[in-house]
Short mmCIF file of N, CA and C in Angstrom, two decimals:
data_model
loop_
_atom_site.label_atom_id
_atom_site.label_comp_id
_atom_site.label_asym_id
_atom_site.label_seq_id
_atom_site.Cartn_x
_atom_site.Cartn_y
_atom_site.Cartn_z
N MET A 1 -111.78 -62.64 192.68
CA MET A 1 -113.17 -62.17 192.52
C MET A 1 -114.05 -63.39 192.25
N THR A 2 -115.15 -63.48 192.97
CA THR A 2 -116.14 -64.53 192.72
C THR A 2 -117.39 -63.87 192.17
N MET A 3 -117.50 -63.91 190.88
CA MET A 3 -118.49 -63.11 190.15
C MET A 3 -119.92 -63.31 190.64
N LEU A 4 -120.37 -64.54 190.82
CA LEU A 4 -121.76 -64.74 191.23
C LEU A 4 -122.02 -64.12 192.60
N TYR A 5 -121.07 -64.27 193.51
CA TYR A 5 -121.20 -63.62 194.82
C TYR A 5 -121.25 -62.10 194.67
N ASP A 6 -120.31 -61.57 193.90
CA ASP A 6 -120.20 -60.12 193.75
C ASP A 6 -121.45 -59.50 193.12
N LEU A 7 -122.15 -60.26 192.29
CA LEU A 7 -123.36 -59.77 191.64
C LEU A 7 -124.61 -59.89 192.50
N THR A 8 -124.50 -60.59 193.63
CA THR A 8 -125.70 -60.89 194.40
C THR A 8 -125.62 -60.40 195.85
N VAL A 9 -124.87 -61.06 196.65
CA VAL A 9 -124.90 -60.85 198.10
C VAL A 9 -124.68 -59.39 198.50
N PRO A 10 -123.67 -58.69 197.98
CA PRO A 10 -123.51 -57.29 198.39
C PRO A 10 -124.72 -56.42 198.02
N ALA A 11 -125.33 -56.67 196.87
CA ALA A 11 -126.52 -55.90 196.49
C ALA A 11 -127.67 -56.17 197.44
N TRP A 12 -127.85 -57.41 197.82
CA TRP A 12 -128.93 -57.75 198.76
C TRP A 12 -128.65 -57.15 200.14
N GLN A 13 -127.40 -57.16 200.56
CA GLN A 13 -127.06 -56.54 201.84
C GLN A 13 -127.35 -55.04 201.79
N ASN A 14 -126.96 -54.38 200.72
CA ASN A 14 -127.24 -52.95 200.58
C ASN A 14 -128.74 -52.68 200.66
N GLY A 15 -129.52 -53.42 199.89
CA GLY A 15 -130.96 -53.21 199.85
C GLY A 15 -131.63 -53.47 201.18
N LEU A 16 -131.21 -54.52 201.87
CA LEU A 16 -131.83 -54.84 203.16
C LEU A 16 -131.45 -53.83 204.24
N LYS A 17 -130.22 -53.33 204.20
CA LYS A 17 -129.83 -52.30 205.17
C LYS A 17 -130.62 -51.02 204.92
N ALA A 18 -130.81 -50.67 203.66
CA ALA A 18 -131.62 -49.49 203.34
C ALA A 18 -133.06 -49.70 203.79
N LEU A 19 -133.61 -50.89 203.56
CA LEU A 19 -134.98 -51.19 203.98
C LEU A 19 -135.11 -51.10 205.50
N SER A 20 -134.11 -51.56 206.22
CA SER A 20 -134.12 -51.45 207.67
C SER A 20 -134.18 -49.98 208.10
N GLY A 21 -133.40 -49.15 207.45
CA GLY A 21 -133.44 -47.71 207.75
C GLY A 21 -134.78 -47.10 207.44
N GLU A 22 -135.39 -47.52 206.33
CA GLU A 22 -136.71 -47.01 205.97
C GLU A 22 -137.75 -47.41 207.01
N LEU A 23 -137.66 -48.65 207.50
CA LEU A 23 -138.60 -49.09 208.53
C LEU A 23 -138.41 -48.29 209.82
N SER A 24 -137.16 -48.01 210.17
CA SER A 24 -136.90 -47.19 211.36
C SER A 24 -137.52 -45.80 211.21
N LYS A 25 -137.35 -45.22 210.04
CA LYS A 25 -137.92 -43.91 209.78
C LYS A 25 -139.44 -43.98 209.81
N ALA A 26 -140.02 -45.05 209.28
CA ALA A 26 -141.48 -45.22 209.27
C ALA A 26 -142.03 -45.36 210.68
N LEU A 27 -141.33 -46.11 211.53
CA LEU A 27 -141.78 -46.28 212.91
C LEU A 27 -141.83 -44.93 213.62
N ALA A 28 -140.77 -44.15 213.49
CA ALA A 28 -140.74 -42.83 214.14
C ALA A 28 -141.81 -41.92 213.57
N TRP A 29 -141.95 -41.90 212.26
CA TRP A 29 -142.95 -41.06 211.61
C TRP A 29 -144.36 -41.50 212.02
N GLY A 30 -144.59 -42.80 212.07
CA GLY A 30 -145.90 -43.32 212.46
C GLY A 30 -146.25 -42.94 213.89
N THR A 31 -145.28 -43.01 214.78
CA THR A 31 -145.51 -42.62 216.17
C THR A 31 -145.90 -41.15 216.25
N ASP A 32 -145.23 -40.31 215.50
CA ASP A 32 -145.52 -38.87 215.49
C ASP A 32 -146.85 -38.53 214.81
N ASN A 33 -147.33 -39.42 213.96
CA ASN A 33 -148.52 -39.13 213.15
C ASN A 33 -149.70 -40.06 213.43
N GLY A 34 -149.64 -40.80 214.52
CA GLY A 34 -150.77 -41.62 214.94
C GLY A 34 -151.06 -42.82 214.04
N ILE A 35 -150.04 -43.35 213.39
CA ILE A 35 -150.23 -44.56 212.58
C ILE A 35 -149.53 -45.70 213.29
N GLY A 36 -150.30 -46.70 213.66
CA GLY A 36 -149.78 -47.81 214.44
C GLY A 36 -149.02 -48.83 213.62
N GLU A 37 -148.26 -49.64 214.32
CA GLU A 37 -147.43 -50.65 213.66
C GLU A 37 -148.26 -51.66 212.87
N LEU A 38 -149.39 -52.07 213.43
CA LEU A 38 -150.24 -53.03 212.71
C LEU A 38 -150.79 -52.41 211.43
N GLN A 39 -151.12 -51.11 211.48
CA GLN A 39 -151.60 -50.44 210.27
C GLN A 39 -150.54 -50.52 209.17
N PHE A 40 -149.30 -50.30 209.53
CA PHE A 40 -148.21 -50.42 208.56
C PHE A 40 -148.07 -51.87 208.08
N ALA A 41 -148.06 -52.80 209.02
CA ALA A 41 -147.81 -54.20 208.67
C ALA A 41 -148.81 -54.74 207.66
N VAL A 42 -150.06 -54.29 207.75
CA VAL A 42 -151.10 -54.81 206.85
C VAL A 42 -151.37 -53.91 205.65
N ALA A 43 -150.66 -52.78 205.57
CA ALA A 43 -150.88 -51.84 204.46
C ALA A 43 -150.40 -52.46 203.15
N ARG A 44 -151.14 -52.16 202.08
CA ARG A 44 -150.80 -52.68 200.75
C ARG A 44 -151.11 -51.63 199.70
N LEU A 45 -150.55 -51.79 198.53
CA LEU A 45 -150.77 -50.84 197.45
C LEU A 45 -152.07 -51.08 196.70
N ALA A 46 -152.47 -52.33 196.61
CA ALA A 46 -153.69 -52.70 195.90
C ALA A 46 -154.27 -53.93 196.58
N PRO A 47 -155.57 -54.14 196.44
CA PRO A 47 -156.20 -55.27 197.13
C PRO A 47 -155.58 -56.63 196.81
N ASP A 48 -155.06 -56.79 195.60
CA ASP A 48 -154.51 -58.10 195.23
C ASP A 48 -152.99 -58.19 195.44
N MET A 49 -152.40 -57.21 196.11
CA MET A 49 -150.97 -57.25 196.42
C MET A 49 -150.76 -57.63 197.87
N PHE A 50 -149.59 -58.18 198.16
CA PHE A 50 -149.26 -58.54 199.53
C PHE A 50 -148.99 -57.28 200.35
N PRO A 51 -149.23 -57.35 201.67
CA PRO A 51 -149.00 -56.19 202.55
C PRO A 51 -147.51 -55.99 202.85
N LEU A 52 -147.23 -54.88 203.51
CA LEU A 52 -145.85 -54.52 203.85
C LEU A 52 -145.12 -55.67 204.54
N ALA A 53 -145.72 -56.27 205.54
CA ALA A 53 -145.03 -57.33 206.28
C ALA A 53 -144.62 -58.48 205.35
N SER A 54 -145.47 -58.80 204.39
CA SER A 54 -145.12 -59.85 203.42
C SER A 54 -144.00 -59.38 202.51
N GLN A 55 -144.05 -58.13 202.08
CA GLN A 55 -143.01 -57.62 201.19
C GLN A 55 -141.64 -57.63 201.87
N VAL A 56 -141.62 -57.32 203.17
CA VAL A 56 -140.36 -57.38 203.91
C VAL A 56 -139.90 -58.83 204.00
N ARG A 57 -140.80 -59.74 204.36
CA ARG A 57 -140.44 -61.17 204.46
C ARG A 57 -139.97 -61.69 203.11
N PHE A 58 -140.69 -61.35 202.04
CA PHE A 58 -140.30 -61.82 200.71
C PHE A 58 -138.96 -61.23 200.29
N SER A 59 -138.67 -59.98 200.67
CA SER A 59 -137.36 -59.39 200.37
C SER A 59 -136.25 -60.24 201.00
N CYS A 60 -136.47 -60.63 202.23
CA CYS A 60 -135.50 -61.48 202.92
C CYS A 60 -135.37 -62.83 202.23
N ILE A 61 -136.50 -63.44 201.93
CA ILE A 61 -136.48 -64.75 201.27
C ILE A 61 -135.78 -64.67 199.91
N GLN A 62 -136.05 -63.60 199.16
CA GLN A 62 -135.44 -63.47 197.83
C GLN A 62 -133.94 -63.18 197.90
N ALA A 63 -133.46 -62.76 199.06
CA ALA A 63 -132.01 -62.59 199.24
C ALA A 63 -131.37 -63.91 199.68
N LEU A 64 -132.16 -64.85 200.12
CA LEU A 64 -131.63 -66.12 200.61
C LEU A 64 -131.84 -67.28 199.63
N GLN A 65 -133.01 -67.34 199.04
CA GLN A 65 -133.37 -68.48 198.19
C GLN A 65 -132.36 -68.75 197.06
N PRO A 66 -131.83 -67.72 196.40
CA PRO A 66 -130.84 -68.01 195.36
C PRO A 66 -129.60 -68.74 195.88
N LEU A 67 -129.30 -68.58 197.16
CA LEU A 67 -128.13 -69.27 197.71
C LEU A 67 -128.32 -70.78 197.74
N VAL A 68 -129.57 -71.21 197.86
CA VAL A 68 -129.86 -72.64 197.78
C VAL A 68 -129.52 -73.15 196.38
N ARG A 69 -129.95 -72.38 195.38
CA ARG A 69 -129.76 -72.80 193.99
C ARG A 69 -128.34 -72.60 193.49
N LEU A 70 -127.65 -71.60 193.98
CA LEU A 70 -126.31 -71.30 193.51
C LEU A 70 -125.21 -71.94 194.35
N ALA A 71 -125.46 -72.13 195.64
CA ALA A 71 -124.40 -72.62 196.53
C ALA A 71 -124.80 -73.89 197.28
N GLY A 72 -126.05 -74.32 197.16
CA GLY A 72 -126.48 -75.54 197.84
C GLY A 72 -126.51 -75.44 199.35
N VAL A 73 -126.68 -74.24 199.87
CA VAL A 73 -126.70 -74.06 201.32
C VAL A 73 -128.13 -74.17 201.85
N THR A 74 -128.23 -74.48 203.11
CA THR A 74 -129.52 -74.49 203.80
C THR A 74 -129.73 -73.11 204.41
N ILE A 75 -130.90 -72.55 204.18
CA ILE A 75 -131.17 -71.19 204.62
C ILE A 75 -132.19 -71.18 205.76
N PRO A 76 -132.21 -70.11 206.55
CA PRO A 76 -133.23 -69.99 207.59
C PRO A 76 -134.60 -69.80 206.96
N GLU A 77 -135.62 -70.20 207.68
CA GLU A 77 -136.99 -70.04 207.19
C GLU A 77 -137.69 -68.92 207.94
N PHE A 78 -138.57 -68.24 207.23
CA PHE A 78 -139.43 -67.24 207.83
C PHE A 78 -140.85 -67.69 207.54
N PRO A 79 -141.43 -68.48 208.44
CA PRO A 79 -142.72 -69.11 208.14
C PRO A 79 -143.91 -68.17 208.07
N GLY A 80 -143.78 -66.99 208.63
CA GLY A 80 -144.93 -66.08 208.61
C GLY A 80 -144.50 -64.63 208.62
N ASP A 81 -145.47 -63.79 208.33
CA ASP A 81 -145.23 -62.35 208.35
C ASP A 81 -145.09 -61.85 209.78
N ALA A 82 -144.26 -60.85 209.96
CA ALA A 82 -144.16 -60.18 211.25
C ALA A 82 -145.40 -59.31 211.43
N THR A 83 -145.73 -59.03 212.66
CA THR A 83 -146.91 -58.19 212.94
C THR A 83 -146.53 -56.81 213.44
N ASP A 84 -145.22 -56.57 213.59
CA ASP A 84 -144.77 -55.26 214.05
C ASP A 84 -143.38 -54.97 213.49
N PHE A 85 -142.91 -53.76 213.73
CA PHE A 85 -141.62 -53.35 213.19
C PHE A 85 -140.48 -54.18 213.77
N ALA A 86 -140.56 -54.52 215.06
CA ALA A 86 -139.49 -55.33 215.66
C ALA A 86 -139.37 -56.66 214.94
N GLY A 87 -140.49 -57.27 214.61
CA GLY A 87 -140.46 -58.54 213.89
C GLY A 87 -139.89 -58.41 212.48
N MET A 88 -140.27 -57.33 211.78
CA MET A 88 -139.73 -57.11 210.44
C MET A 88 -138.22 -56.84 210.51
N GLN A 89 -137.82 -56.03 211.50
CA GLN A 89 -136.40 -55.74 211.66
C GLN A 89 -135.63 -57.02 212.02
N ASN A 90 -136.25 -57.90 212.80
CA ASN A 90 -135.60 -59.15 213.16
C ASN A 90 -135.39 -60.03 211.93
N GLN A 91 -136.38 -60.07 211.04
CA GLN A 91 -136.22 -60.86 209.81
C GLN A 91 -135.06 -60.31 208.98
N ILE A 92 -134.99 -58.98 208.88
CA ILE A 92 -133.90 -58.37 208.11
C ILE A 92 -132.56 -58.65 208.79
N ALA A 93 -132.48 -58.48 210.10
CA ALA A 93 -131.23 -58.72 210.82
C ALA A 93 -130.78 -60.17 210.68
N SER A 94 -131.72 -61.10 210.76
CA SER A 94 -131.37 -62.52 210.60
C SER A 94 -130.85 -62.80 209.20
N THR A 95 -131.47 -62.18 208.21
CA THR A 95 -131.03 -62.36 206.83
C THR A 95 -129.64 -61.78 206.64
N LEU A 96 -129.42 -60.57 207.15
CA LEU A 96 -128.10 -59.95 207.02
C LEU A 96 -127.03 -60.77 207.73
N ALA A 97 -127.35 -61.30 208.90
CA ALA A 97 -126.38 -62.13 209.63
C ALA A 97 -126.04 -63.37 208.81
N PHE A 98 -127.04 -63.98 208.18
CA PHE A 98 -126.78 -65.15 207.35
C PHE A 98 -125.92 -64.77 206.15
N LEU A 99 -126.27 -63.67 205.48
CA LEU A 99 -125.50 -63.23 204.31
C LEU A 99 -124.06 -62.90 204.68
N ASP A 100 -123.85 -62.36 205.88
CA ASP A 100 -122.49 -62.05 206.33
C ASP A 100 -121.63 -63.31 206.43
N GLY A 101 -122.27 -64.46 206.66
CA GLY A 101 -121.53 -65.71 206.81
C GLY A 101 -121.38 -66.52 205.53
N VAL A 102 -121.88 -66.01 204.42
CA VAL A 102 -121.78 -66.75 203.16
C VAL A 102 -120.35 -66.72 202.64
N ASP A 103 -119.84 -67.88 202.32
CA ASP A 103 -118.51 -67.98 201.73
C ASP A 103 -118.63 -67.62 200.25
N PRO A 104 -117.98 -66.56 199.82
CA PRO A 104 -118.09 -66.16 198.41
C PRO A 104 -117.76 -67.29 197.44
N ALA A 105 -116.81 -68.13 197.79
CA ALA A 105 -116.42 -69.23 196.91
C ALA A 105 -117.52 -70.26 196.75
N ALA A 106 -118.46 -70.32 197.70
CA ALA A 106 -119.53 -71.32 197.64
C ALA A 106 -120.44 -71.11 196.43
N LEU A 107 -120.55 -69.87 195.97
CA LEU A 107 -121.38 -69.59 194.81
C LEU A 107 -120.67 -69.95 193.51
N GLY A 108 -119.36 -70.09 193.58
CA GLY A 108 -118.59 -70.45 192.41
C GLY A 108 -118.50 -69.32 191.41
N ASP A 109 -117.85 -69.60 190.29
CA ASP A 109 -117.70 -68.58 189.25
C ASP A 109 -118.08 -69.11 187.87
N ASP A 110 -118.72 -70.27 187.83
CA ASP A 110 -119.15 -70.84 186.56
C ASP A 110 -120.49 -70.22 186.18
N MET A 111 -120.42 -69.19 185.37
CA MET A 111 -121.62 -68.45 184.98
C MET A 111 -122.51 -69.25 184.02
N GLU A 112 -121.96 -70.29 183.42
CA GLU A 112 -122.71 -71.07 182.43
C GLU A 112 -123.35 -72.33 182.99
N ARG A 113 -123.04 -72.67 184.23
CA ARG A 113 -123.64 -73.90 184.78
C ARG A 113 -125.15 -73.76 184.83
N THR A 114 -125.85 -74.86 184.72
CA THR A 114 -127.30 -74.84 184.68
C THR A 114 -127.89 -74.69 186.08
N VAL A 115 -128.84 -73.81 186.18
CA VAL A 115 -129.64 -73.64 187.40
C VAL A 115 -131.07 -73.96 186.99
N SER A 116 -131.68 -74.89 187.71
CA SER A 116 -133.07 -75.27 187.44
C SER A 116 -133.89 -75.02 188.68
N PHE A 117 -135.12 -74.58 188.47
CA PHE A 117 -136.02 -74.42 189.60
C PHE A 117 -137.45 -74.50 189.09
N ASP A 118 -138.33 -74.85 190.03
CA ASP A 118 -139.74 -74.95 189.67
C ASP A 118 -140.57 -74.05 190.57
N LEU A 119 -141.70 -73.66 190.05
CA LEU A 119 -142.64 -72.83 190.79
C LEU A 119 -143.81 -73.69 191.25
N PRO A 120 -144.51 -73.23 192.28
CA PRO A 120 -145.64 -74.02 192.79
C PRO A 120 -146.70 -74.34 191.73
N ASN A 121 -146.79 -73.54 190.67
CA ASN A 121 -147.81 -73.77 189.64
C ASN A 121 -147.37 -74.83 188.62
N GLY A 122 -146.18 -75.43 188.83
CA GLY A 122 -145.72 -76.50 187.95
C GLY A 122 -144.74 -76.05 186.88
N MET A 123 -144.53 -74.77 186.71
CA MET A 123 -143.58 -74.28 185.71
C MET A 123 -142.16 -74.61 186.17
N ILE A 124 -141.32 -75.06 185.24
CA ILE A 124 -139.93 -75.38 185.54
C ILE A 124 -139.04 -74.57 184.60
N PHE A 125 -138.00 -73.98 185.18
CA PHE A 125 -137.07 -73.16 184.41
C PHE A 125 -135.68 -73.77 184.45
N ASP A 126 -134.99 -73.75 183.32
CA ASP A 126 -133.60 -74.17 183.20
C ASP A 126 -132.85 -73.01 182.55
N MET A 127 -131.82 -72.53 183.22
CA MET A 127 -131.07 -71.39 182.69
C MET A 127 -129.65 -71.43 183.20
N SER A 128 -128.80 -70.62 182.61
CA SER A 128 -127.43 -70.52 183.11
C SER A 128 -127.46 -69.76 184.44
N ALA A 129 -126.41 -69.94 185.22
CA ALA A 129 -126.32 -69.24 186.50
C ALA A 129 -126.36 -67.73 186.29
N PHE A 130 -125.69 -67.25 185.24
CA PHE A 130 -125.71 -65.82 184.95
C PHE A 130 -127.13 -65.35 184.63
N ASP A 131 -127.82 -66.07 183.74
CA ASP A 131 -129.19 -65.70 183.39
C ASP A 131 -130.10 -65.78 184.62
N TYR A 132 -129.89 -66.77 185.47
CA TYR A 132 -130.68 -66.90 186.70
C TYR A 132 -130.53 -65.66 187.57
N VAL A 133 -129.29 -65.23 187.78
CA VAL A 133 -129.06 -64.05 188.62
C VAL A 133 -129.66 -62.81 187.97
N ARG A 134 -129.37 -62.60 186.68
CA ARG A 134 -129.83 -61.39 186.00
C ARG A 134 -131.34 -61.37 185.80
N ASP A 135 -131.92 -62.49 185.39
CA ASP A 135 -133.32 -62.50 184.96
C ASP A 135 -134.31 -62.96 186.03
N TRP A 136 -133.83 -63.58 187.08
CA TRP A 136 -134.75 -64.06 188.11
C TRP A 136 -134.38 -63.55 189.51
N ALA A 137 -133.20 -63.87 189.99
CA ALA A 137 -132.86 -63.58 191.39
C ALA A 137 -132.87 -62.09 191.69
N GLN A 138 -132.17 -61.30 190.89
CA GLN A 138 -132.14 -59.86 191.16
C GLN A 138 -133.50 -59.20 190.97
N PRO A 139 -134.24 -59.50 189.88
CA PRO A 139 -135.57 -58.88 189.75
C PRO A 139 -136.54 -59.27 190.86
N GLN A 140 -136.49 -60.50 191.33
CA GLN A 140 -137.39 -60.92 192.41
C GLN A 140 -137.11 -60.12 193.68
N PHE A 141 -135.82 -59.99 194.01
CA PHE A 141 -135.46 -59.19 195.19
C PHE A 141 -135.90 -57.74 195.00
N ALA A 142 -135.58 -57.18 193.85
CA ALA A 142 -135.89 -55.77 193.59
C ALA A 142 -137.39 -55.51 193.64
N PHE A 143 -138.19 -56.43 193.13
CA PHE A 143 -139.64 -56.24 193.13
C PHE A 143 -140.16 -56.10 194.56
N HIS A 144 -139.82 -57.03 195.43
CA HIS A 144 -140.35 -57.01 196.79
C HIS A 144 -139.74 -55.87 197.62
N ARG A 145 -138.48 -55.59 197.39
CA ARG A 145 -137.82 -54.47 198.08
C ARG A 145 -138.49 -53.15 197.68
N THR A 146 -138.76 -52.98 196.39
CA THR A 146 -139.40 -51.76 195.91
C THR A 146 -140.85 -51.68 196.38
N ALA A 147 -141.54 -52.81 196.40
CA ALA A 147 -142.93 -52.81 196.87
C ALA A 147 -142.99 -52.37 198.34
N ALA A 148 -142.05 -52.83 199.16
CA ALA A 148 -142.03 -52.42 200.57
C ALA A 148 -141.83 -50.91 200.67
N TYR A 149 -140.88 -50.37 199.91
CA TYR A 149 -140.65 -48.93 199.88
C TYR A 149 -141.93 -48.20 199.45
N ALA A 150 -142.57 -48.70 198.40
CA ALA A 150 -143.77 -48.05 197.87
C ALA A 150 -144.92 -48.06 198.88
N VAL A 151 -145.07 -49.14 199.63
CA VAL A 151 -146.12 -49.18 200.66
C VAL A 151 -145.85 -48.11 201.71
N LEU A 152 -144.61 -48.00 202.13
CA LEU A 152 -144.27 -46.98 203.13
C LEU A 152 -144.56 -45.57 202.61
N ARG A 153 -144.20 -45.32 201.36
CA ARG A 153 -144.52 -44.02 200.74
C ARG A 153 -146.02 -43.81 200.66
N HIS A 154 -146.75 -44.85 200.29
CA HIS A 154 -148.21 -44.79 200.18
C HIS A 154 -148.84 -44.44 201.53
N MET A 155 -148.22 -44.90 202.60
CA MET A 155 -148.73 -44.61 203.95
C MET A 155 -148.37 -43.19 204.40
N GLY A 156 -147.54 -42.50 203.62
CA GLY A 156 -147.21 -41.12 203.95
C GLY A 156 -145.83 -40.91 204.51
N VAL A 157 -145.06 -41.98 204.70
CA VAL A 157 -143.72 -41.82 205.27
C VAL A 157 -142.87 -40.99 204.30
N PRO A 158 -142.23 -39.94 204.81
CA PRO A 158 -141.45 -39.06 203.93
C PRO A 158 -140.09 -39.68 203.55
N LEU A 159 -140.13 -40.61 202.63
CA LEU A 159 -138.93 -41.26 202.12
C LEU A 159 -138.62 -40.72 200.74
N GLY A 160 -137.38 -40.78 200.36
CA GLY A 160 -136.98 -40.37 199.02
C GLY A 160 -135.91 -41.30 198.49
N LYS A 161 -135.41 -40.97 197.32
CA LYS A 161 -134.41 -41.82 196.69
C LYS A 161 -133.17 -41.97 197.58
N ALA A 162 -132.83 -40.91 198.32
CA ALA A 162 -131.67 -41.00 199.20
C ALA A 162 -131.86 -42.08 200.27
N ASP A 163 -133.09 -42.32 200.69
CA ASP A 163 -133.36 -43.40 201.64
C ASP A 163 -133.23 -44.76 200.95
N TYR A 164 -133.76 -44.85 199.75
CA TYR A 164 -133.77 -46.11 199.00
C TYR A 164 -132.36 -46.57 198.66
N VAL A 165 -131.48 -45.64 198.35
CA VAL A 165 -130.09 -45.99 198.01
C VAL A 165 -129.12 -45.37 199.04
N SER A 166 -129.49 -45.44 200.30
CA SER A 166 -128.68 -44.84 201.36
C SER A 166 -127.25 -45.36 201.37
N TYR A 167 -127.04 -46.57 200.93
CA TYR A 167 -125.71 -47.17 200.88
C TYR A 167 -124.77 -46.42 199.93
N MET A 168 -125.30 -45.61 199.04
CA MET A 168 -124.46 -44.87 198.10
C MET A 168 -123.65 -43.76 198.77
N MET A 169 -124.06 -43.36 199.96
CA MET A 169 -123.36 -42.26 200.64
C MET A 169 -121.90 -42.59 200.90
N ARG A 170 -121.56 -43.85 201.00
CA ARG A 170 -120.15 -44.19 201.22
C ARG A 170 -119.29 -43.88 199.99
N HIS A 171 -119.93 -43.66 198.85
CA HIS A 171 -119.21 -43.35 197.62
C HIS A 171 -119.22 -41.84 197.29
N LEU A 172 -119.89 -41.06 198.12
CA LEU A 172 -120.02 -39.62 197.85
C LEU A 172 -118.68 -38.91 197.95
N ARG A 173 -118.35 -38.16 196.94
CA ARG A 173 -117.13 -37.36 196.95
C ARG A 173 -117.31 -36.26 198.00
N PRO A 174 -116.36 -36.12 198.91
CA PRO A 174 -116.45 -35.08 199.94
C PRO A 174 -116.66 -33.70 199.33
N GLY A 175 -117.52 -32.92 199.97
CA GLY A 175 -117.77 -31.56 199.57
C GLY A 175 -118.76 -31.42 198.43
N THR A 176 -119.40 -32.53 197.98
CA THR A 176 -120.32 -32.42 196.84
C THR A 176 -121.78 -32.59 197.23
N ALA A 177 -122.07 -32.82 198.50
CA ALA A 177 -123.47 -32.94 198.93
C ALA A 177 -124.14 -31.58 198.89
N PRO A 178 -125.40 -31.53 198.47
CA PRO A 178 -126.12 -30.26 198.48
C PRO A 178 -126.27 -29.71 199.89
N ALA A 179 -126.28 -28.43 200.00
CA ALA A 179 -126.46 -27.79 201.31
C ALA A 179 -127.92 -27.92 201.74
N GLY A 180 -128.11 -28.07 203.04
CA GLY A 180 -129.48 -28.07 203.56
C GLY A 180 -129.93 -29.36 203.91
#
């Protein structure tokens, strides 16, 4: 077991696959309800928040950036927001393909090693690898992943918790799903 890998990459894969499904559902719903792809791409929850296309791109980046800090790998870049669903799906597919190729051992298992990073505003953080994953990497991914879901809901797409955690269906005990 490689603890840092197990705490990160599979969760990001689950979240991105669910997000891809939500985008597919949104595209179909938008087509049926006269909401265009560009309307979705630029939709946001509040004037000072990033739009859907940015939230999707940031979700991908937040699933990749920790690999630089934890494993020293070079990651693909997403220089700009997609303008349509195909572009957003491509960013997710590229991220998933990269994550599929990550060597679990590359992240190591030293939970106490120091991870340092700086933000564009000049703030610098020093923390253990465990604290980095728990307090920074996972919350950053979750924030942008949840914001993308929330934008889609705000636009009227009929999504629910089952869409958000669609990956849980593989754990469902047979015969226990509600009827209907």
